[in-house]
């Protein structure tokens, strides 16, 4: 079976999170051929892969969004010189208005010939569509700003539509957004089935970014939010199956337009055997706090550093290891180093990219202070290693650390509100001062992974799903 994995801003250019999940998935199914449709920002990233690709990845189809600004068409027919048919003009109008039933017409428009996107967005036909929409719905905005905003939105989308994925039996998108649209485009061109696995909820993540963004004028924030919501609605509509990592995110998908009949969840899986016989710390008097993270703003490293500063003031023998790449956001990494210097906190080690197994056994407590997560692998690895956890209450973390109505194993970690470094510090100190509780938490965490988050359950669920989709069976997993 040939499976296309469609990734936006993640695999194989970035490590951790979704990228780690993709690498794990491919390795677990050597019987299938995979290829990756990788969407990134700039061509400077071309071939800069952070992973050694498994042998069953046959190739990577790279698409760079910034290429849309200088893309030249194969045939130099100016879009401005062409004329949209009435049904095409209607389809583009409905697209901008967010009515998903016209997506096939949009797909067919781009599949029939490669349109020069920049010229199309400057054409009289596009101008006429935008003018009608402006006067009907957006007269309070400055027209020129509205027009350039709409062109900015659709430039990248149309660039994706000019680059359909190669033929596959299954198009497996690991988010909605541009990856989800590309998967739907591949399904339209070649047939096959479409599977969507959302880790976080793309629409909500983009909404949070846009609300905070300085580059989006206040008058147009709702336009951008609606734009990304429409992309997700289209991906939900075109998917044959829609997965989340946990049931709460299924509910959010349904709220955002997904068909409940298509929805289910498959939790991430960890092989506990990989976390046996780990190297242990040599000096029992030293207290090691660890975080398996990539240094980026979404992980809120600064809150970790503030928290550890309080821990260090109370427990001078404590050390803090931040395990993971620090080259994803160099400016933010420098800000973290500057903060450390300002605080004067000692014994903080940024390890860079390392083998987690070489370090995690030496930790007394594992910490996560993320602003947003779905089902963090970092905590699952800590639990598999029998380590107690302290985390912000994001995504499915509460269920992971405290259980659920079905999972009554007990507590294996302590929660804190987002950005509450005092509570994070207090929780770390509690576990460091009470090794019996920490040990009990560690045992519960390991049992929870084995029972509810095992790699075996993960493999079985995806193997059956791939088989059902590959064979064209419309029945869902029992």
Tab-separated table of C-alpha atoms in Angstrom:
chain	number	residue	atom	x	y	z
A	1	UNK	CA	0.000	0.000	0.000
A	2	UNK	CA	1.259	3.490	-0.831
A	3	UNK	CA	0.513	6.156	1.767
A	4	UNK	CA	1.132	9.878	1.376
A	5	UNK	CA	1.775	11.655	4.686
A	6	UNK	CA	1.024	15.370	4.399
A	7	UNK	CA	2.792	17.613	6.903
A	8	UNK	CA	2.736	21.380	7.347
A	9	UNK	CA	5.631	23.066	9.149
A	10	UNK	CA	6.752	19.881	10.844
A	11	UNK	CA	8.253	16.650	9.477
A	12	UNK	CA	10.966	16.322	8.287
A	13	UNK	CA	12.204	19.886	8.961
A	14	UNK	CA	11.519	20.082	12.714
A	15	UNK	CA	11.962	17.666	15.590
A	16	UNK	CA	9.662	16.667	18.424
A	17	UNK	CA	5.888	16.619	18.694
A	18	UNK	CA	4.136	15.836	15.414
A	19	UNK	CA	7.440	15.139	13.664
A	20	UNK	CA	8.405	12.469	16.199
A	21	UNK	CA	4.963	10.936	15.760
A	22	UNK	CA	5.379	10.770	11.963
A	23	UNK	CA	8.809	9.153	12.270
A	24	UNK	CA	7.425	6.609	14.733
A	25	UNK	CA	4.405	5.835	12.536
A	26	UNK	CA	6.485	5.144	9.440
A	27	UNK	CA	8.922	2.904	11.308
A	28	UNK	CA	6.087	0.890	12.815
A	29	UNK	CA	4.660	-0.011	9.391
A	30	UNK	CA	7.562	-1.291	7.275
A	31	UNK	CA	5.077	-3.265	5.164
A	32	UNK	CA	3.770	-0.008	3.620
A	33	UNK	CA	5.452	2.433	1.265
A	34	UNK	CA	5.207	6.039	2.425
A	35	UNK	CA	6.074	9.318	0.806
A	36	UNK	CA	5.902	12.726	2.442
A	37	UNK	CA	4.247	15.836	1.062
A	38	UNK	CA	6.119	18.421	3.124
A	39	UNK	CA	4.914	22.030	3.289
A	40	UNK	CA	7.473	24.560	4.546
A	41	UNK	CA	7.898	28.312	4.392
A	42	UNK	CA	11.018	28.908	2.356
A	43	UNK	CA	13.154	27.075	-0.205
A	44	UNK	CA	16.195	27.655	2.000
A	45	UNK	CA	14.845	24.675	3.985
A	46	UNK	CA	15.027	22.387	0.950
A	47	UNK	CA	16.546	19.023	1.899
A	48	UNK	CA	17.363	20.224	5.423
A	49	UNK	CA	15.840	17.181	7.063
A	50	UNK	CA	16.224	16.704	10.820
A	51	UNK	CA	15.563	12.964	10.626
A	52	UNK	CA	17.207	10.032	8.934
A	53	UNK	CA	14.331	8.952	6.743
A	54	UNK	CA	13.238	5.314	7.208
A	55	UNK	CA	13.810	3.043	4.225
A	56	UNK	CA	10.081	2.787	3.512
A	57	UNK	CA	9.833	6.529	2.783
A	58	UNK	CA	10.366	6.493	-0.980
A	59	UNK	CA	10.632	10.261	-1.477
A	60	UNK	CA	9.742	13.695	-0.085
A	61	UNK	CA	7.666	16.059	-2.221
A	62	UNK	CA	8.631	19.517	-0.974
A	63	UNK	CA	6.378	22.564	-1.409
A	64	UNK	CA	7.525	26.008	-0.239
A	65	UNK	CA	4.903	28.675	0.368
A	66	UNK	CA	7.171	31.642	-0.325
A	67	UNK	CA	7.725	30.309	-3.850
A	68	UNK	CA	4.244	31.599	-4.634
A	69	UNK	CA	5.653	35.125	-4.794
A	70	UNK	CA	8.037	34.344	-7.632
A	71	UNK	CA	6.420	31.347	-9.295
A	72	UNK	CA	6.335	31.476	-13.102
A	73	UNK	CA	3.672	29.464	-14.915
A	74	UNK	CA	4.549	26.641	-17.291
A	75	UNK	CA	2.532	28.449	-19.958
A	76	UNK	CA	2.915	32.204	-19.906
A	77	UNK	CA	-0.759	32.914	-20.535
A	78	UNK	CA	-1.597	35.807	-18.272
A	79	UNK	CA	-4.506	35.053	-16.006
A	80	UNK	CA	-5.553	38.650	-16.481
A	81	UNK	CA	-6.126	37.886	-20.132
A	82	UNK	CA	-8.341	34.879	-19.475
A	83	UNK	CA	-11.987	34.891	-18.533
A	84	UNK	CA	-13.594	32.841	-15.763
A	85	UNK	CA	-16.669	30.885	-16.711
A	86	UNK	CA	-19.759	31.814	-14.638
A	87	UNK	CA	-19.566	28.532	-12.686
A	88	UNK	CA	-15.921	29.223	-11.905
A	89	UNK	CA	-16.630	32.749	-10.692
A	90	UNK	CA	-19.411	31.355	-8.501
A	91	UNK	CA	-17.066	28.708	-7.071
A	92	UNK	CA	-14.450	31.316	-6.112
A	93	UNK	CA	-17.114	33.545	-4.586
A	94	UNK	CA	-18.416	30.649	-2.497
A	95	UNK	CA	-14.855	29.741	-1.513
A	96	UNK	CA	-14.245	33.191	-0.081
A	97	UNK	CA	-17.650	33.100	1.616
A	98	UNK	CA	-16.757	29.781	3.279
A	99	UNK	CA	-19.338	27.527	1.596
A	100	UNK	CA	-17.542	24.173	1.403
A	101	UNK	CA	-19.716	22.427	-1.194
A	102	UNK	CA	-17.887	24.216	-4.028
A	103	UNK	CA	-14.393	22.896	-3.245
A	104	UNK	CA	-14.454	20.288	-6.024
A	105	UNK	CA	-14.940	23.050	-8.576
A	106	UNK	CA	-11.934	24.884	-7.129
A	107	UNK	CA	-9.840	21.715	-7.225
A	108	UNK	CA	-10.827	21.044	-10.833
A	109	UNK	CA	-9.988	24.612	-11.852
A	110	UNK	CA	-6.360	24.166	-10.756
A	111	UNK	CA	-6.035	20.519	-11.807
A	112	UNK	CA	-6.971	21.303	-15.413
A	113	UNK	CA	-4.016	23.652	-15.833
A	114	UNK	CA	-1.394	25.308	-13.681
A	115	UNK	CA	-2.555	28.873	-13.262
A	116	UNK	CA	-0.021	31.650	-12.615
A	117	UNK	CA	-1.257	32.466	-9.136
A	118	UNK	CA	0.155	35.969	-8.718
A	119	UNK	CA	-1.308	37.025	-12.066
A	120	UNK	CA	-4.669	35.430	-11.309
A	121	UNK	CA	-4.880	37.395	-8.066
A	122	UNK	CA	-4.283	40.588	-10.066
A	123	UNK	CA	-6.839	39.697	-12.731
A	124	UNK	CA	-10.046	41.564	-13.521
A	125	UNK	CA	-12.074	38.467	-12.643
A	126	UNK	CA	-10.612	38.145	-9.148
A	127	UNK	CA	-10.944	41.902	-8.695
A	128	UNK	CA	-14.633	41.720	-9.621
A	129	UNK	CA	-15.278	38.903	-7.133
A	130	UNK	CA	-13.526	40.793	-4.331
A	131	UNK	CA	-15.383	43.995	-5.199
A	132	UNK	CA	-18.766	42.286	-4.939
A	133	UNK	CA	-17.884	40.676	-1.609
A	134	UNK	CA	-16.501	43.947	-0.259
A	135	UNK	CA	-19.585	46.000	-1.046
A	136	UNK	CA	-21.911	43.314	0.288
A	137	UNK	CA	-20.092	42.425	3.501
A	138	UNK	CA	-17.052	44.601	4.341
A	139	UNK	CA	-17.756	48.246	3.527
A	140	UNK	CA	-16.538	49.352	6.950
A	141	UNK	CA	-12.962	48.381	5.954
A	142	UNK	CA	-10.633	50.357	3.688
A	143	UNK	CA	-11.072	48.756	0.263
A	144	UNK	CA	-7.403	48.682	-0.740
A	145	UNK	CA	-6.451	47.052	2.570
A	146	UNK	CA	-9.261	44.521	2.195
A	147	UNK	CA	-8.141	43.628	-1.338
A	148	UNK	CA	-4.481	43.133	-0.381
A	149	UNK	CA	-5.493	41.094	2.650
A	150	UNK	CA	-7.547	38.755	0.477
A	151	UNK	CA	-4.722	38.424	-2.030
A	152	UNK	CA	-2.302	37.562	0.788
A	153	UNK	CA	-4.647	34.862	2.072
A	154	UNK	CA	-5.281	33.140	-1.208
A	155	UNK	CA	-1.775	33.399	-2.673
A	156	UNK	CA	-0.479	30.534	-0.513
A	157	UNK	CA	-3.651	28.455	-0.838
A	158	UNK	CA	-3.644	28.683	-4.636
A	159	UNK	CA	0.074	27.857	-4.660
A	160	UNK	CA	-0.737	24.601	-2.845
A	161	UNK	CA	-3.522	23.895	-5.333
A	162	UNK	CA	-0.997	24.316	-8.151
A	163	UNK	CA	1.123	21.528	-6.613
A	164	UNK	CA	-1.005	18.413	-6.026
A	165	UNK	CA	0.584	15.428	-4.262
A	166	UNK	CA	1.688	12.402	-6.246
A	167	UNK	CA	-0.537	9.328	-6.531
A	168	UNK	CA	-1.225	7.260	-3.414
A	169	UNK	CA	-3.759	4.800	-2.054
A	170	UNK	CA	-4.295	6.828	1.118
A	171	UNK	CA	-3.685	10.524	1.737
A	172	UNK	CA	-2.969	10.831	5.452
A	173	UNK	CA	-2.862	14.449	6.603
A	174	UNK	CA	-1.467	15.151	10.058
A	175	UNK	CA	-3.332	18.462	10.355
A	176	UNK	CA	-6.050	20.389	8.597
A	177	UNK	CA	-4.952	23.714	7.059
A	178	UNK	CA	-2.799	23.501	3.946
A	179	UNK	CA	-1.888	19.857	4.587
A	180	UNK	CA	-5.556	18.920	4.795
A	181	UNK	CA	-6.364	20.804	1.573
A	182	UNK	CA	-3.449	19.149	-0.240
A	183	UNK	CA	-4.710	15.732	0.888
A	184	UNK	CA	-8.199	16.516	-0.400
A	185	UNK	CA	-6.670	17.710	-3.686
A	186	UNK	CA	-4.718	14.462	-4.050
A	187	UNK	CA	-7.862	12.448	-3.399
A	188	UNK	CA	-9.732	14.489	-6.027
A	189	UNK	CA	-7.006	14.002	-8.640
A	190	UNK	CA	-6.095	10.359	-8.092
A	191	UNK	CA	-8.920	8.774	-6.141
A	192	UNK	CA	-7.977	6.817	-3.031
A	193	UNK	CA	-9.044	7.660	0.501
A	194	UNK	CA	-8.257	10.487	2.880
A	195	UNK	CA	-7.399	10.071	6.544
A	196	UNK	CA	-6.941	13.017	8.908
A	197	UNK	CA	-5.130	12.802	12.246
A	198	UNK	CA	-5.234	16.072	14.188
A	199	UNK	CA	-2.864	16.380	17.113
A	200	UNK	CA	-3.808	19.860	18.230
A	201	UNK	CA	-6.861	21.533	16.715
A	202	UNK	CA	-5.452	23.559	13.824
A	203	UNK	CA	-8.302	26.078	13.715
A	204	UNK	CA	-7.985	26.922	17.404
A	205	UNK	CA	-4.192	27.204	17.183
A	206	UNK	CA	-4.377	29.617	14.240
A	207	UNK	CA	-7.100	31.605	15.996
A	208	UNK	CA	-4.904	32.070	19.068
A	209	UNK	CA	-1.968	33.144	16.900
A	210	UNK	CA	-4.012	35.639	14.908
A	211	UNK	CA	-5.571	37.230	17.991
A	212	UNK	CA	-2.053	37.864	19.359
A	213	UNK	CA	-0.436	38.743	16.020
A	214	UNK	CA	0.847	42.281	15.418
A	215	UNK	CA	1.003	41.752	11.636
A	216	UNK	CA	-2.782	41.338	11.326
A	217	UNK	CA	-4.721	44.635	11.558
A	218	UNK	CA	-7.564	44.457	14.034
A	219	UNK	CA	-10.127	45.018	11.256
A	220	UNK	CA	-9.029	41.825	9.492
A	221	UNK	CA	-8.439	39.375	12.332
A	222	UNK	CA	-11.880	37.829	11.910
A	223	UNK	CA	-11.265	37.457	8.160
A	224	UNK	CA	-8.102	35.453	8.802
A	225	UNK	CA	-9.767	33.341	11.493
A	226	UNK	CA	-12.657	32.540	9.159
A	227	UNK	CA	-10.199	31.698	6.369
A	228	UNK	CA	-8.412	29.038	8.426
A	229	UNK	CA	-11.722	27.744	9.762
A	230	UNK	CA	-12.883	27.259	6.179
A	231	UNK	CA	-9.745	25.279	5.328
A	232	UNK	CA	-10.449	22.968	8.253
A	233	UNK	CA	-14.119	22.571	7.319
A	234	UNK	CA	-13.062	21.515	3.827
A	235	UNK	CA	-10.582	18.959	5.185
A	236	UNK	CA	-13.234	17.526	7.498
A	237	UNK	CA	-15.725	17.289	4.639
A	238	UNK	CA	-13.291	15.509	2.291
A	239	UNK	CA	-11.844	13.097	4.871
A	240	UNK	CA	-13.072	9.518	4.990
A	241	UNK	CA	-11.967	9.203	8.609
A	242	UNK	CA	-11.126	11.908	11.156
A	243	UNK	CA	-8.974	11.130	14.175
A	244	UNK	CA	-7.905	13.017	17.274
A	245	UNK	CA	-5.580	11.868	20.040
A	246	UNK	CA	-8.271	12.015	22.721
A	247	UNK	CA	-12.031	12.383	22.978
A	248	UNK	CA	-12.124	16.051	24.013
A	249	UNK	CA	-10.502	17.020	20.718
A	250	UNK	CA	-13.048	14.880	18.864
A	251	UNK	CA	-15.728	17.058	20.426
A	252	UNK	CA	-13.918	20.197	19.219
A	253	UNK	CA	-13.639	18.778	15.694
A	254	UNK	CA	-17.372	18.101	15.631
A	255	UNK	CA	-18.060	21.604	16.937
A	256	UNK	CA	-15.967	22.981	14.042
A	257	UNK	CA	-17.875	21.042	11.402
A	258	UNK	CA	-16.613	17.442	11.366
A	259	UNK	CA	-19.153	14.670	10.787
A	260	UNK	CA	-19.484	12.711	14.073
A	261	UNK	CA	-19.844	9.459	12.119
A	262	UNK	CA	-16.321	9.897	10.728
A	263	UNK	CA	-14.731	10.790	14.064
A	264	UNK	CA	-12.807	8.675	16.558
A	265	UNK	CA	-9.556	8.912	18.479
A	266	UNK	CA	-6.374	6.864	18.650
A	267	UNK	CA	-4.022	7.753	21.495
A	268	UNK	CA	-0.293	8.023	21.004
A	269	UNK	CA	1.642	4.895	21.873
A	270	UNK	CA	4.889	4.275	23.755
A	271	UNK	CA	6.946	1.098	23.980
A	272	UNK	CA	7.762	0.779	27.674
A	273	UNK	CA	10.501	-1.747	26.861
A	274	UNK	CA	12.516	1.116	25.340
A	275	UNK	CA	12.679	2.742	28.760
A	276	UNK	CA	13.962	-0.199	30.784
A	277	UNK	CA	17.524	-0.369	32.138
A	278	UNK	CA	18.162	3.336	31.709
A	279	UNK	CA	21.391	4.955	32.940
A	280	UNK	CA	20.890	6.290	36.475
A	281	UNK	CA	22.447	9.266	38.232
A	282	UNK	CA	25.669	8.556	40.110
A	283	UNK	CA	25.305	11.087	42.938
A	284	UNK	CA	22.143	10.501	44.983
A	285	UNK	CA	22.556	13.871	46.723
A	286	UNK	CA	22.025	15.810	43.499
A	287	UNK	CA	18.404	16.487	42.528
A	288	UNK	CA	17.828	16.530	38.790
A	289	UNK	CA	14.891	18.280	37.194
A	290	UNK	CA	14.470	17.677	33.465
A	291	UNK	CA	12.431	18.855	30.500
A	292	UNK	CA	12.311	17.093	27.138
A	293	UNK	CA	11.517	20.017	24.854
A	294	UNK	CA	12.496	22.015	21.830
A	295	UNK	CA	13.333	25.600	22.722
A	296	UNK	CA	10.467	27.608	21.248
A	297	UNK	CA	7.916	30.125	22.560
A	298	UNK	CA	5.016	27.627	22.521
A	299	UNK	CA	6.909	25.556	25.117
A	300	UNK	CA	7.205	28.651	27.353
A	301	UNK	CA	10.784	27.961	28.433
A	302	UNK	CA	10.932	31.262	30.295
A	303	UNK	CA	8.262	30.095	32.741
A	304	UNK	CA	10.356	26.957	33.326
A	305	UNK	CA	13.397	29.101	34.087
A	306	UNK	CA	11.499	31.335	36.508
A	307	UNK	CA	10.142	28.213	38.219
A	308	UNK	CA	13.540	26.557	38.500
A	309	UNK	CA	15.006	29.760	39.942
A	310	UNK	CA	12.548	29.412	42.835
A	311	UNK	CA	13.380	25.700	43.153
A	312	UNK	CA	17.087	26.506	43.258
A	313	UNK	CA	16.591	29.082	46.002
A	314	UNK	CA	14.904	26.430	48.155
A	315	UNK	CA	17.021	23.446	47.112
A	316	UNK	CA	20.589	24.486	46.181
A	317	UNK	CA	21.498	20.902	45.194
A	318	UNK	CA	19.023	20.939	42.285
A	319	UNK	CA	20.093	20.939	38.623
A	320	UNK	CA	17.932	21.567	35.582
A	321	UNK	CA	18.454	19.808	32.236
A	322	UNK	CA	16.607	21.078	29.164
A	323	UNK	CA	16.917	18.237	26.650
A	324	UNK	CA	16.196	19.068	23.043
A	325	UNK	CA	17.126	21.242	20.072
A	326	UNK	CA	17.728	24.935	20.650
A	327	UNK	CA	18.124	26.017	17.011
A	328	UNK	CA	14.439	26.213	16.038
A	329	UNK	CA	13.974	29.762	17.362
A	330	UNK	CA	17.467	31.264	17.855
A	331	UNK	CA	16.201	34.654	19.017
A	332	UNK	CA	13.996	33.054	21.659
A	333	UNK	CA	16.860	30.819	22.793
A	334	UNK	CA	19.027	33.907	23.256
A	335	UNK	CA	16.233	35.554	25.257
A	336	UNK	CA	16.220	32.504	27.531
A	337	UNK	CA	19.991	32.742	28.022
A	338	UNK	CA	19.657	36.451	28.775
A	339	UNK	CA	16.946	35.697	31.338
A	340	UNK	CA	19.171	33.139	33.023
A	341	UNK	CA	21.959	35.687	33.262
A	342	UNK	CA	19.562	38.267	34.675
A	343	UNK	CA	18.254	35.815	37.283
A	344	UNK	CA	21.717	34.524	38.099
A	345	UNK	CA	20.393	30.957	38.276
A	346	UNK	CA	23.102	28.314	38.342
A	347	UNK	CA	23.135	24.678	37.198
A	348	UNK	CA	20.849	25.089	34.183
A	349	UNK	CA	22.022	23.007	31.226
A	350	UNK	CA	20.693	23.282	27.683
A	351	UNK	CA	21.876	19.960	26.286
A	352	UNK	CA	20.872	20.528	22.672
A	353	UNK	CA	19.767	17.541	20.612
A	354	UNK	CA	20.442	14.333	22.595
A	355	UNK	CA	19.267	10.752	22.991
A	356	UNK	CA	16.560	11.102	25.639
A	357	UNK	CA	17.260	7.588	26.963
A	358	UNK	CA	20.748	8.689	27.999
A	359	UNK	CA	19.311	11.322	30.338
A	360	UNK	CA	15.767	10.567	31.414
A	361	UNK	CA	16.681	7.825	33.885
A	362	UNK	CA	18.871	10.298	35.777
A	363	UNK	CA	15.990	12.718	36.366
A	364	UNK	CA	14.012	12.970	39.600
A	365	UNK	CA	11.163	15.020	38.073
A	366	UNK	CA	10.161	15.825	34.482
A	367	UNK	CA	8.559	19.189	33.709
A	368	UNK	CA	6.440	20.604	30.891
A	369	UNK	CA	5.275	24.239	30.850
A	370	UNK	CA	3.741	24.424	27.364
A	371	UNK	CA	1.122	26.990	26.418
A	372	UNK	CA	-0.546	24.461	24.117
A	373	UNK	CA	-0.271	20.688	23.659
A	374	UNK	CA	-2.416	17.817	22.514
A	375	UNK	CA	-1.018	14.618	24.004
A	376	UNK	CA	2.649	15.357	24.677
A	377	UNK	CA	5.087	12.539	23.933
A	378	UNK	CA	7.551	14.099	26.369
A	379	UNK	CA	5.262	13.283	29.299
A	380	UNK	CA	4.512	9.829	27.934
A	381	UNK	CA	8.234	9.059	27.768
A	382	UNK	CA	8.651	10.289	31.336
A	383	UNK	CA	5.780	8.065	32.478
A	384	UNK	CA	7.197	5.070	30.595
A	385	UNK	CA	10.495	5.669	32.407
A	386	UNK	CA	8.676	5.683	35.758
A	387	UNK	CA	9.283	9.362	36.474
A	388	UNK	CA	6.820	11.744	38.180
A	389	UNK	CA	5.722	14.748	36.133
A	390	UNK	CA	4.827	18.391	36.645
A	391	UNK	CA	2.935	20.037	33.789
A	392	UNK	CA	0.686	22.872	32.783
A	393	UNK	CA	-2.936	21.835	32.337
A	394	UNK	CA	-3.156	21.761	28.534
A	395	UNK	CA	-4.650	19.339	26.003
A	396	UNK	CA	-5.126	15.874	27.453
A	397	UNK	CA	-2.505	16.311	30.181
A	398	UNK	CA	-4.987	16.144	33.057
A	399	UNK	CA	-6.267	12.791	31.813
A	400	UNK	CA	-2.685	11.565	31.354
A	401	UNK	CA	-1.579	12.554	34.849
A	402	UNK	CA	-4.773	12.005	36.849
A	403	UNK	CA	-6.721	9.371	34.919
A	404	UNK	CA	-10.384	9.424	33.949
A	405	UNK	CA	-13.686	7.776	34.827
A	406	UNK	CA	-12.409	4.669	33.024
A	407	UNK	CA	-8.795	4.934	34.167
A	408	UNK	CA	-8.725	4.811	37.979
A	409	UNK	CA	-5.059	3.939	38.437
A	410	UNK	CA	-4.388	7.154	40.321
A	411	UNK	CA	-2.198	10.233	40.025
A	412	UNK	CA	1.232	10.248	38.406
A	413	UNK	CA	1.930	13.979	38.294
A	414	UNK	CA	0.943	17.449	39.422
A	415	UNK	CA	-0.763	20.159	37.367
A	416	UNK	CA	-0.350	23.928	37.255
A	417	UNK	CA	-2.097	26.703	35.315
A	418	UNK	CA	-0.397	28.070	32.200
A	419	UNK	CA	2.450	30.529	32.990
A	420	UNK	CA	2.083	30.007	36.742
A	421	UNK	CA	5.760	29.558	37.550
A	422	UNK	CA	5.158	29.744	41.306
A	423	UNK	CA	2.776	26.760	41.198
A	424	UNK	CA	5.126	24.854	38.889
A	425	UNK	CA	7.997	25.497	41.302
A	426	UNK	CA	5.863	24.484	44.291
A	427	UNK	CA	4.923	21.205	42.579
A	428	UNK	CA	8.540	20.417	41.714
A	429	UNK	CA	9.627	21.090	45.287
A	430	UNK	CA	6.818	18.879	46.629
A	431	UNK	CA	8.038	15.924	44.570
A	432	UNK	CA	11.717	16.516	45.328
A	433	UNK	CA	11.007	16.735	49.054
A	434	UNK	CA	8.811	13.620	49.055
A	435	UNK	CA	10.633	10.816	47.220
A	436	UNK	CA	8.060	8.228	48.382
A	437	UNK	CA	5.254	10.135	46.636
A	438	UNK	CA	7.463	10.686	43.602
A	439	UNK	CA	8.201	6.964	43.402
A	440	UNK	CA	4.514	6.074	43.713
A	441	UNK	CA	3.662	8.559	40.933
A	442	UNK	CA	6.331	6.978	38.771
A	443	UNK	CA	4.864	3.490	39.174
A	444	UNK	CA	1.349	4.717	38.371
A	445	UNK	CA	2.625	6.479	35.260
A	446	UNK	CA	4.321	3.350	33.984
A	447	UNK	CA	1.163	1.281	34.562
A	448	UNK	CA	-0.944	3.885	32.741
A	449	UNK	CA	1.309	3.802	29.690
A	450	UNK	CA	1.232	0.003	29.573
A	451	UNK	CA	-2.554	-0.158	29.919
A	452	UNK	CA	-3.825	2.844	27.932
A	453	UNK	CA	-1.001	4.260	25.817
A	454	UNK	CA	0.939	1.236	24.645
A	455	UNK	CA	2.605	1.103	21.273
A	456	UNK	CA	0.841	-2.212	20.658
A	457	UNK	CA	-2.604	-0.570	20.878
A	458	UNK	CA	-1.419	2.224	18.599
A	459	UNK	CA	-0.100	-0.209	15.970
A	460	UNK	CA	-3.214	-2.386	16.038
A	461	UNK	CA	-5.571	0.556	15.596
A	462	UNK	CA	-3.680	2.100	12.668
A	463	UNK	CA	-2.996	-1.233	10.981
A	464	UNK	CA	-6.701	-2.044	10.928
A	465	UNK	CA	-7.600	1.465	9.792
A	466	UNK	CA	-5.082	1.473	6.947
A	467	UNK	CA	-6.379	-1.925	5.855
A	468	UNK	CA	-9.997	-0.780	5.887
A	469	UNK	CA	-9.259	2.372	3.908
A	470	UNK	CA	-6.883	0.645	1.519
A	471	UNK	CA	-9.458	-2.002	0.711
A	472	UNK	CA	-12.184	0.597	0.260
A	473	UNK	CA	-14.221	-0.731	3.190
A	474	UNK	CA	-16.512	2.022	4.466
A	475	UNK	CA	-17.007	0.390	7.863
A	476	UNK	CA	-15.395	2.057	10.851
A	477	UNK	CA	-13.318	0.336	13.513
A	478	UNK	CA	-15.420	-1.666	15.904
